[in-house]
XYZ file of C-alpha atoms in Angstrom:
656
model
C 9.521 17.138 -32.978
C 7.375 14.376 -31.340
C 6.521 14.786 -27.756
C 8.368 12.000 -25.630
C 5.604 11.212 -23.270
C 2.463 13.223 -23.904
C -0.939 12.462 -22.872
C -2.806 10.441 -25.399
C 0.042 9.886 -27.520
C -0.083 7.002 -29.950
C 2.400 4.424 -30.957
C 5.669 6.119 -32.174
C 5.640 3.535 -34.919
C 3.051 1.619 -36.777
C 3.185 -2.020 -37.988
C 4.350 -1.399 -41.375
C 7.381 0.573 -39.709
C 8.578 -2.595 -38.130
C 11.198 -3.370 -40.544
C 12.552 -6.825 -39.155
C 12.286 -8.929 -36.446
C 15.184 -10.793 -34.752
C 15.281 -13.608 -32.070
C 17.986 -13.234 -29.703
C 20.519 -15.953 -29.595
C 23.359 -16.811 -27.301
C 23.538 -14.198 -24.281
C 20.488 -12.649 -25.746
C 18.564 -15.719 -26.091
C 14.793 -15.284 -24.889
C 14.588 -11.600 -26.427
C 13.172 -10.550 -29.446
C 14.352 -7.337 -31.159
C 11.846 -5.271 -33.190
C 13.673 -3.133 -35.696
C 12.055 -0.004 -36.524
C 13.021 3.053 -38.471
C 12.071 5.990 -36.399
C 10.677 8.970 -37.983
C 12.490 11.227 -35.199
C 15.149 10.221 -32.654
C 15.500 13.669 -30.904
C 12.092 13.909 -29.086
C 10.777 17.068 -27.354
C 9.352 16.881 -23.802
C 6.197 18.992 -23.402
C 6.726 21.787 -20.948
C 3.690 20.721 -18.951
C 5.618 17.638 -17.907
C 7.815 19.733 -15.555
C 10.827 17.774 -16.379
C 14.419 19.112 -16.007
C 15.220 18.590 -19.826
C 13.467 19.659 -23.228
C 15.127 17.162 -25.435
C 15.693 13.594 -25.132
C 16.910 10.623 -26.933
C 15.708 6.878 -26.550
C 17.200 4.311 -28.872
C 15.591 1.475 -27.167
C 11.915 0.762 -26.002
C 11.591 -1.846 -23.482
C 14.142 -3.078 -21.194
C 15.886 -6.113 -20.336
C 17.243 -5.076 -17.018
C 13.874 -6.458 -15.586
C 14.425 -10.220 -14.795
C 12.619 -13.034 -16.742
C 11.640 -15.973 -14.390
C 10.321 -18.921 -16.258
C 9.668 -22.703 -15.286
C 8.897 -25.719 -17.179
C 5.302 -26.004 -18.426
C 4.394 -29.208 -16.196
C 5.780 -27.614 -12.923
C 2.788 -27.787 -10.364
C 1.707 -24.715 -8.793
C -0.244 -24.604 -5.415
C -3.737 -23.630 -5.804
C -5.682 -21.603 -3.284
C -8.158 -24.810 -2.751
C -4.967 -26.742 -1.808
C -4.737 -28.680 -5.152
C -1.975 -28.198 -7.670
C -2.018 -27.498 -11.245
C 0.537 -27.280 -13.950
C 1.927 -23.820 -14.676
C 1.046 -23.988 -18.254
C -2.649 -24.556 -17.422
C -3.043 -21.286 -15.266
C -4.876 -18.442 -16.528
C -5.463 -14.776 -15.182
C -8.125 -14.898 -12.433
C -7.036 -18.318 -11.115
C -6.677 -18.197 -7.327
C -3.368 -19.483 -6.069
C -1.192 -19.586 -3.052
C 1.497 -17.092 -2.581
C 3.183 -15.603 0.727
C 3.484 -12.541 2.695
C 5.324 -11.275 5.671
C 3.671 -10.631 8.853
C 4.192 -9.637 12.526
C 5.550 -6.450 13.829
C 9.022 -6.847 12.381
C 7.833 -8.666 9.303
C 9.938 -11.472 9.990
C 7.458 -14.302 9.736
C 6.318 -15.601 6.319
C 2.893 -17.005 5.897
C 0.871 -18.501 3.106
C -1.995 -16.196 1.787
C -4.526 -16.337 -1.195
C -3.598 -14.284 -4.341
C -4.643 -14.229 -8.075
C -3.055 -14.838 -11.157
C -2.610 -11.391 -13.075
C -1.044 -12.466 -16.312
C 0.478 -15.511 -17.837
C 2.879 -15.851 -21.021
C 5.435 -18.303 -22.618
C 8.840 -18.134 -23.846
C 11.822 -20.467 -24.778
C 14.726 -20.486 -22.511
C 17.999 -22.658 -21.890
C 16.930 -25.085 -19.267
C 18.558 -25.767 -15.784
C 17.591 -28.367 -13.265
C 17.843 -27.942 -9.534
C 17.890 -31.104 -7.595
C 17.037 -31.186 -4.005
C 18.034 -33.790 -1.380
C 14.302 -35.018 -1.043
C 14.371 -36.023 -4.705
C 12.255 -32.926 -6.026
C 13.821 -31.613 -9.316
C 12.749 -28.152 -10.502
C 13.203 -27.341 -14.167
C 13.927 -23.457 -14.614
C 15.592 -20.737 -16.668
C 18.772 -19.594 -14.989
C 17.025 -16.201 -14.468
C 14.417 -17.723 -12.400
C 14.753 -17.026 -8.538
C 13.619 -19.151 -5.492
C 13.469 -18.251 -2.200
C 16.334 -19.603 0.121
C 16.947 -19.297 3.861
C 19.250 -16.427 3.040
C 16.905 -14.485 0.634
C 16.007 -14.839 -3.195
C 18.643 -16.387 -5.233
C 18.800 -16.873 -8.802
C 19.260 -20.477 -10.337
C 22.548 -19.190 -11.849
C 24.944 -16.427 -11.191
C 26.089 -15.834 -14.873
C 23.232 -13.616 -16.114
C 24.332 -10.281 -14.714
C 27.467 -8.599 -15.017
C 30.391 -10.797 -13.794
C 27.967 -13.100 -12.315
C 27.955 -11.532 -9.066
C 24.169 -11.742 -8.438
C 23.239 -13.914 -5.560
C 22.569 -17.508 -6.928
C 22.020 -21.085 -5.797
C 24.881 -23.371 -4.947
C 24.839 -26.929 -3.532
C 24.221 -26.795 0.122
C 21.545 -24.055 -0.026
C 18.362 -24.586 1.786
C 15.218 -23.481 0.106
C 12.029 -22.018 1.857
C 9.481 -24.697 0.861
C 6.115 -26.042 1.675
C 7.176 -29.609 0.775
C 7.185 -31.394 -2.582
C 3.807 -32.105 -4.280
C 2.911 -35.809 -4.179
C 1.208 -36.920 -7.311
C -2.702 -36.384 -7.059
C -4.427 -39.745 -6.874
C -6.173 -41.367 -9.885
C -9.980 -41.945 -9.141
C -10.112 -45.210 -10.250
C -12.458 -47.979 -9.190
C -10.286 -48.836 -5.821
C -10.178 -44.950 -4.976
C -14.133 -44.863 -5.550
C -14.732 -47.985 -3.355
C -12.587 -46.512 -0.467
C -14.327 -43.222 -0.621
C -17.937 -44.620 -0.538
C -16.708 -47.066 2.222
C -16.072 -43.754 4.277
C -18.929 -41.559 3.363
C -21.902 -43.947 2.897
C -21.497 -44.806 6.793
C -21.340 -41.206 7.823
C -23.741 -38.521 8.206
C -22.689 -35.719 5.701
C -24.745 -32.894 4.293
C -22.183 -31.074 2.446
C -23.328 -30.796 -1.317
C -19.972 -31.289 -2.840
C -19.777 -34.590 -0.990
C -23.121 -35.705 -2.142
C -22.238 -34.771 -5.796
C -18.978 -36.791 -5.597
C -20.877 -39.698 -3.831
C -23.732 -39.983 -6.382
C -21.178 -39.861 -9.305
C -19.311 -42.616 -7.754
C -22.604 -44.657 -7.001
C -23.706 -44.242 -10.423
C -20.401 -45.514 -11.988
C -21.000 -48.586 -9.824
C -24.581 -48.895 -11.105
C -26.259 -48.142 -7.675
C -28.935 -45.444 -7.214
C -28.522 -42.868 -4.474
C -29.472 -42.716 -1.871
C -28.802 -46.411 -1.235
C -28.992 -48.293 2.034
C -25.989 -50.314 3.382
C -28.311 -53.380 3.809
C -29.889 -53.488 0.238
C -28.192 -56.026 -1.827
C -24.915 -57.744 -2.282
C -23.745 -55.085 -4.910
C -23.819 -52.237 -2.203
C -22.360 -54.589 0.334
C -19.455 -55.261 -1.983
C -19.073 -51.787 -2.869
C -18.528 -50.348 0.722
C -17.217 -53.491 2.314
C -13.766 -53.717 4.252
C -11.221 -55.401 1.823
C -9.024 -58.083 3.156
C -5.863 -56.363 1.410
C -6.637 -52.553 0.860
C -4.836 -51.408 -2.125
C -2.932 -47.937 -2.077
C -5.686 -46.473 -4.245
C -8.236 -47.539 -2.104
C -6.672 -46.277 1.119
C -6.414 -42.721 -0.737
C -9.919 -42.989 -1.487
C -11.108 -44.025 2.176
C -8.966 -41.090 3.798
C -10.432 -38.617 1.366
C -13.888 -39.859 2.262
C -13.090 -39.900 6.057
C -12.002 -36.222 6.064
C -14.864 -35.188 3.822
C -17.412 -36.924 6.136
C -16.011 -36.118 9.531
C -12.649 -34.245 8.944
C -11.738 -30.767 9.957
C -8.592 -28.640 9.286
C -8.481 -25.292 11.209
C -5.804 -23.675 13.281
C -3.236 -25.563 11.921
C -4.704 -28.673 12.956
C -5.848 -31.737 10.774
C -8.338 -34.076 12.286
C -10.078 -37.283 11.208
C -12.920 -38.438 13.478
C -15.211 -41.364 13.375
C -17.482 -43.143 15.717
C -16.869 -46.648 14.422
C -14.113 -48.790 15.732
C -13.194 -50.494 12.525
C -13.183 -47.185 10.738
C -10.811 -45.714 13.323
C -8.376 -48.637 12.937
C -8.299 -48.162 8.917
C -7.888 -44.581 9.366
C -4.909 -45.143 11.497
C -3.610 -47.873 9.419
C -3.949 -45.903 6.286
C -2.271 -43.009 7.582
C 0.619 -44.951 8.997
C 1.035 -46.776 5.559
C 1.759 -43.413 3.935
C 4.305 -42.417 6.651
C 2.183 -39.817 8.455
C 3.113 -39.313 12.027
C -0.360 -39.362 14.026
C -1.669 -39.039 17.450
C -4.968 -41.167 18.201
C -7.230 -40.172 21.078
C -10.709 -40.700 22.295
C -13.247 -37.886 22.800
C -15.952 -38.886 25.066
C -17.354 -35.343 25.708
C -20.293 -35.443 23.056
C -23.463 -37.706 23.048
C -21.380 -40.527 21.356
C -17.779 -41.653 21.794
C -15.472 -40.615 18.972
C -11.975 -41.493 18.015
C -9.905 -38.840 16.481
C -6.568 -39.142 14.492
C -4.466 -36.103 14.209
C -1.922 -35.742 11.563
C 1.270 -34.293 13.017
C 4.246 -32.565 11.199
C 2.704 -29.143 10.608
C 1.620 -27.467 7.314
C 4.197 -29.678 5.258
C 2.554 -32.918 6.111
C -0.955 -31.452 6.072
C -0.463 -30.289 2.566
C 1.057 -33.756 1.687
C -2.206 -35.228 3.001
C -4.399 -33.130 0.891
C -2.496 -33.555 -2.440
C -2.122 -37.360 -1.659
C -5.819 -38.193 -1.004
C -7.712 -35.309 -2.751
C -10.782 -34.692 -0.449
C -13.412 -32.768 -2.065
C -14.110 -30.217 0.512
C -11.656 -27.624 -0.443
C -12.160 -24.704 1.774
C -10.927 -26.837 4.686
C -7.806 -27.614 3.136
C -6.376 -24.247 2.170
C -3.094 -23.454 3.751
C -3.840 -19.490 3.440
C -2.701 -18.124 6.853
C -0.267 -20.923 7.947
C 3.156 -20.153 8.580
C 5.727 -21.397 6.050
C 8.207 -23.723 6.936
C 11.815 -22.322 6.922
C 13.091 -25.034 4.639
C 15.985 -25.986 6.962
C 15.106 -29.747 6.691
C 17.376 -31.856 4.774
C 14.695 -32.573 2.368
C 14.854 -29.091 0.921
C 18.655 -28.714 0.420
C 20.045 -28.107 -2.954
C 22.417 -30.896 -4.185
C 22.936 -29.992 -7.725
C 22.276 -27.248 -10.490
C 22.691 -28.689 -13.915
C 22.434 -27.076 -17.353
C 20.558 -29.525 -19.456
C 21.851 -28.204 -22.819
C 18.471 -27.712 -24.449
C 15.925 -24.669 -24.860
C 12.397 -25.650 -23.823
C 9.134 -23.764 -23.766
C 8.736 -22.319 -20.420
C 6.061 -20.543 -18.673
C 5.693 -17.538 -16.386
C 2.954 -15.824 -14.437
C 2.450 -12.489 -12.573
C 0.752 -12.749 -9.143
C -0.786 -10.323 -6.790
C 1.648 -11.135 -3.983
C 4.935 -11.192 -6.364
C 5.493 -15.169 -5.667
C 4.019 -18.459 -5.843
C 4.518 -21.901 -4.763
C 6.192 -24.208 -7.536
C 6.361 -27.897 -6.550
C 6.665 -27.039 -2.879
C 9.429 -24.312 -3.363
C 8.531 -20.504 -2.979
C 9.285 -18.998 -6.318
C 9.546 -15.522 -7.439
C 7.190 -14.377 -10.406
C 7.854 -12.071 -13.141
C 6.800 -8.290 -13.036
C 6.034 -6.388 -16.319
C 5.589 -2.745 -16.473
C 2.993 -1.023 -18.966
C 5.936 0.784 -20.659
C 4.960 -1.043 -23.876
C 1.151 -0.506 -23.617
C 1.199 2.866 -25.655
C 3.431 1.431 -28.100
C 0.733 -1.292 -29.110
C 2.670 -4.007 -27.421
C 1.299 -6.189 -24.288
C 2.359 -5.119 -20.841
C 3.084 -8.567 -19.825
C 6.221 -10.360 -21.546
C 6.685 -7.818 -24.249
C 8.337 -5.118 -22.050
C 10.903 -7.727 -21.014
C 11.237 -9.727 -24.170
C 10.476 -7.548 -27.048
C 12.977 -4.739 -27.170
C 12.048 -2.013 -29.785
C 15.247 -1.058 -31.589
C 15.431 2.175 -33.590
C 18.033 0.740 -35.992
C 18.450 4.335 -37.924
C 18.832 6.186 -34.604
C 22.510 7.372 -35.469
C 21.622 8.446 -38.930
C 18.536 10.279 -37.975
C 20.446 12.086 -35.261
C 23.044 13.346 -37.819
C 20.234 14.495 -40.012
C 18.336 16.400 -37.079
C 21.392 17.990 -35.816
C 22.240 19.233 -39.353
C 18.852 20.822 -39.851
C 18.913 24.835 -39.601
C 16.153 24.890 -36.819
C 18.352 22.689 -34.371
C 19.633 25.419 -31.860
C 22.237 22.875 -30.123
C 20.141 22.443 -27.016
C 21.222 19.720 -24.277
C 20.000 16.305 -24.939
C 19.166 14.069 -22.115
C 19.420 10.159 -22.487
C 18.112 7.519 -20.129
C 14.944 9.182 -19.466
C 12.761 6.400 -20.519
C 14.678 3.268 -20.537
C 18.438 2.564 -19.844
C 20.514 3.329 -22.829
C 23.119 0.889 -21.509
C 20.485 -2.051 -21.112
C 21.952 -5.441 -22.371
C 21.006 -5.123 -25.840
C 23.498 -2.239 -26.172
C 26.248 -4.679 -26.122
C 24.833 -6.131 -29.409
C 23.693 -2.861 -31.226
C 25.967 -0.109 -29.976
C 23.489 2.436 -30.599
C 24.152 4.537 -27.770
C 27.876 4.365 -28.456
C 26.917 5.806 -32.117
C 24.933 8.515 -30.676
C 27.543 9.506 -28.367
C 30.030 9.744 -31.215
C 27.666 12.066 -33.157
C 26.919 14.253 -30.484
C 30.715 14.646 -29.608
C 31.493 15.566 -33.213
C 28.808 18.046 -33.280
C 29.819 19.627 -29.892
C 26.224 19.154 -28.840
C 25.882 19.056 -24.931
C 24.313 15.828 -23.538
C 23.631 13.935 -20.470
C 23.231 10.222 -19.662
C 21.403 8.675 -16.755
C 22.060 4.984 -16.207
C 22.034 2.104 -13.750
C 24.561 0.241 -15.899
C 28.281 -0.160 -15.574
C 28.229 -1.073 -19.305
C 28.773 2.756 -19.817
C 32.447 2.377 -18.817
C 33.056 0.720 -22.202
C 32.468 4.143 -23.731
C 34.613 6.166 -21.374
C 37.294 7.002 -23.799
C 34.641 8.180 -26.173
C 32.914 10.297 -23.599
C 36.249 11.721 -22.623
C 36.632 12.883 -26.283
C 33.213 14.269 -26.494
C 33.919 16.330 -23.064
C 36.719 17.904 -24.671
C 34.391 19.486 -26.900
C 31.208 20.160 -25.069
C 29.366 19.753 -21.817
C 29.107 16.092 -21.048
C 27.150 14.807 -17.913
C 26.873 11.209 -16.515
C 24.516 10.500 -13.691
C 24.288 6.958 -11.855
C 20.964 5.999 -10.271
C 21.964 4.581 -6.833
C 19.087 4.164 -4.459
C 20.615 2.123 -1.758
C 23.767 0.412 -0.504
C 21.590 -2.283 1.281
C 21.984 -5.564 -0.403
C 18.500 -6.909 0.662
C 16.803 -3.653 -0.638
C 18.612 -3.940 -3.841
C 17.976 -7.403 -4.401
C 14.465 -7.108 -3.895
C 13.836 -3.945 -5.972
C 16.528 -4.091 -8.810
C 17.780 -7.687 -9.162
C 18.906 -7.230 -12.712
C 21.146 -4.314 -12.268
C 24.973 -4.197 -11.317
C 25.629 -4.148 -7.474
C 25.357 -0.589 -5.942
C 29.068 -0.749 -4.874
C 29.959 -1.263 -8.500
C 28.136 1.802 -9.642
C 29.747 3.834 -6.810
C 33.039 2.936 -8.212
C 32.034 3.697 -11.692
C 31.278 7.143 -10.409
C 34.798 7.617 -9.226
C 36.188 6.363 -12.540
C 34.226 9.083 -14.496
C 35.349 11.853 -12.193
C 38.936 10.512 -12.085
C 38.886 10.854 -15.957
C 37.632 14.513 -15.682
C 33.820 13.664 -16.762
C 31.616 15.122 -14.215
C 29.443 12.395 -12.787
C 26.699 12.929 -10.278
C 24.248 10.581 -8.362
C 20.614 10.401 -8.307
C 19.780 8.587 -4.756
C 16.857 7.070 -6.419
C 14.401 5.897 -5.874
C 14.107 6.210 -2.194
C 11.543 3.748 -1.341
C 9.427 4.869 1.868
C 9.858 2.398 4.569
C 12.745 0.507 2.872
C 15.509 2.801 1.824
C 14.522 6.326 2.939
C 15.664 6.146 6.522
C 18.694 8.281 7.917
C 20.833 5.349 8.091
C 20.250 4.230 4.583
C 20.717 7.702 3.007
C 23.788 8.381 5.199
C 25.466 5.266 3.746
C 24.835 5.869 0.191
C 25.501 9.513 0.250
C 28.766 9.187 2.220
C 29.856 6.557 -0.547
C 29.142 8.817 -3.178
C 30.738 11.899 -1.590
C 33.888 9.791 -1.361
C 33.716 8.443 -4.993
C 33.858 12.359 -6.121
C 30.085 12.792 -7.144
C 29.833 16.271 -8.564
C 26.202 16.436 -7.564
C 23.866 14.336 -5.256
C 20.206 14.431 -5.505
C 17.635 12.693 -3.546
C 14.690 11.412 -5.310
C 11.581 9.933 -3.412
C 9.887 7.040 -5.068
C 6.984 8.006 -7.453
C 4.438 5.711 -8.885
C 3.013 6.622 -12.156
C -0.369 5.195 -13.579
C 0.061 1.642 -14.199
C 3.338 1.069 -12.714
C 1.664 1.811 -9.291
C -0.702 -1.297 -9.550
C 2.411 -3.373 -10.276
C 4.433 -1.878 -7.506
C 1.587 -2.203 -4.933
C 1.109 -5.996 -5.957
C 4.794 -6.489 -5.303
C 4.572 -4.593 -2.167
C 1.737 -6.627 -0.795
C 4.128 -9.984 -1.171
C 7.460 -8.233 -0.192
C 6.468 -5.942 2.587
C 2.681 -6.214 3.484
C 3.411 -4.247 6.650
C 3.695 -1.015 4.435
C 0.734 -1.409 2.178
C -1.750 0.645 4.257
C 0.926 3.289 4.815
C 1.470 3.401 0.957
C -2.272 3.739 0.355
C -2.353 6.400 2.765
C 0.719 8.558 1.538
C 0.247 7.784 -2.204
C -3.029 9.189 -3.157
C -1.605 10.494 -6.268
C 1.862 9.494 -8.090
C 3.856 11.483 -5.389
C 4.443 11.472 -1.822
C 3.036 14.691 -0.096
C 5.372 17.894 -0.704
C 6.099 18.073 2.753
C 7.480 14.472 2.897
C 9.402 15.204 -0.298
C 11.106 18.078 1.326
C 11.960 16.254 4.280
C 13.883 13.428 2.247
C 15.571 16.159 0.547
C 16.584 17.698 3.645
C 18.014 14.235 4.920
C 20.099 14.404 1.736
C 21.435 17.656 2.236
C 22.304 16.853 5.815
C 23.963 13.552 4.774
C 26.071 15.472 2.083
C 27.208 18.034 4.757
C 28.190 15.409 7.268
C 30.068 13.347 4.906
C 32.255 16.401 4.062
C 30.122 17.459 0.789
C 29.218 20.913 1.760
C 30.320 22.359 -1.600
C 28.551 19.448 -3.580
C 24.883 20.610 -4.951
C 21.970 18.868 -5.370
C 22.650 19.355 -9.211
C 20.679 18.905 -12.164
C 20.390 15.277 -13.157
C 20.921 16.166 -16.953
C 23.490 18.876 -17.820
C 25.455 21.687 -16.585
C 22.822 23.940 -17.690
C 19.723 24.285 -15.682
C 17.186 23.935 -18.453
C 14.157 24.052 -16.243
C 15.479 27.515 -14.899
C 15.719 28.472 -18.542
C 12.041 27.480 -19.205
C 10.784 29.093 -16.095
C 12.575 32.429 -17.034
C 11.089 32.244 -20.451
C 7.573 31.814 -19.055
C 8.247 34.637 -16.573
C 8.192 32.005 -13.567
C 11.889 32.240 -12.583
C 12.567 31.111 -9.143
C 14.438 28.459 -7.048
C 14.220 24.877 -8.525
C 13.596 22.374 -5.626
C 15.075 18.984 -5.565
C 12.302 17.252 -7.692
C 12.039 13.854 -9.000
C 12.705 13.315 -13.097
C 9.505 11.568 -13.700
C 11.073 9.101 -16.119
C 13.997 8.053 -13.919
C 12.549 4.804 -12.642
C 11.493 2.670 -15.643
C 13.303 -0.437 -14.271
C 12.531 -0.210 -10.735
C 11.388 -3.827 -10.294
């Protein structure tokens, strides 16, 4: 039989084996199902993988547990140079602005430069989030914005019974402020710009390029002299009634000529009294709060206008007037406003009733700034890579469905060479992900395994498995059946950050109770235990105590492992969510696993927690069946010995 995840393995199906493609509708909208006819459904795991099972079934490839976060194509995204650009125009390699937590307790969030890693498009039902300041954001219901109480989905009806954290009117969003429309560089704008820069001494090449282009458009050679000709005088003269566009150009030129932006302070300076008055009048006309002072400390007296209001107003200035000197206008390093001002309050969340094309990106920090609001981005794991599908949107949106899984299983279990070994499910992608509600393949597989009295185990994060509890009870009356839930934490913040598309951990704990009450042995993998986030004694004690109380027949602690490919995406997420941990992870995760001593220390914490919770008799157990397949294989190889609490390599496919 085929190896499940062997090194160098090619795709498990070729293009001609994709027999059909279905675009999801209704609750499956946004997904594409690739129907394939698998050559094999029971796959053999190579002994070199050191996994606690030999045979496995995965009816699906890809996983819709991972969330899809999408925005309308014209949504402006804050670029690293301080400008903004529609999300539909972004490309991998573009530098944008994300956020990162800083400080000893990681309590402060600041702007940082980051890069676009991947982009893709999809079609999703459109929702509009309206804010009190008039800002409107069009997104999918699965998009997440950062509120003052943590990340929240646009709607709460996309996961289980709708219990995921979602926006409601009155929520305050963490925001940098709305993006004003960037100015049109029309004749008035160019005249205002030239009026400021021609009078000043500026050697910056970027300013000279813009200045020369504007002069050429007016038919004036560069360099000109202010005293030469009526055309030049008219071009840079003071207008009697400056237009809005002229004022924007003038402020842009004043900043490019003698303005500065550093240490959170935006200043425009000039040695001309008239220019100083026009700067103050123009800033006031756009509603800026400013402080004007004289500086006599240099060789010439200078008037300085400081724009007050913090980064929100500074960003508004740069977007409104569009100076050319971009390094001076970056917001990287600035503290992010906490969004409690009335302007960032949610006033309505509306379903528009139409499906529209939407865009999504992956960034280095795990977030970006969309029309002034901090937005979560989408992470895509490379699971599809070896299937010939891309590692971006395909993993989340193109689910490979082995439509002949049940009939293939019947045939393979009937073969004379099949010896009835235990079979593990949930080793690659969750057998109870959302599309199981559409295809019922896992349900059919359970029915066949039960009929043939073939022992099997299921590992899942989904409470959808409760649908099949009667069927599993029937199978358990004939053969060994084992269920395990992955429950890494009870902490709501850690859960929201790492597994937002899964049922609440307490719902999974209650499912453990229901299975054991029904006589079906159900254990728990406390997995993954994420260093610095969920591996503390307090976190472990809480989840282990809850699982002991629920009657878990085994409890195994599993530290986070970072396989090739997954590691890159996890570290990118970590840089945004917990930058204070990045250096520690780089030191500790030289390979895919924590050092052996640290793994053993985590195992000891779990064993101690079991004992203190009254679970002395509860073993670490085997996460796949009652039969210790690893011990059998070790015996066969002449390597019998104790089996340590080790991590099933494929138990984390939907971590992020």
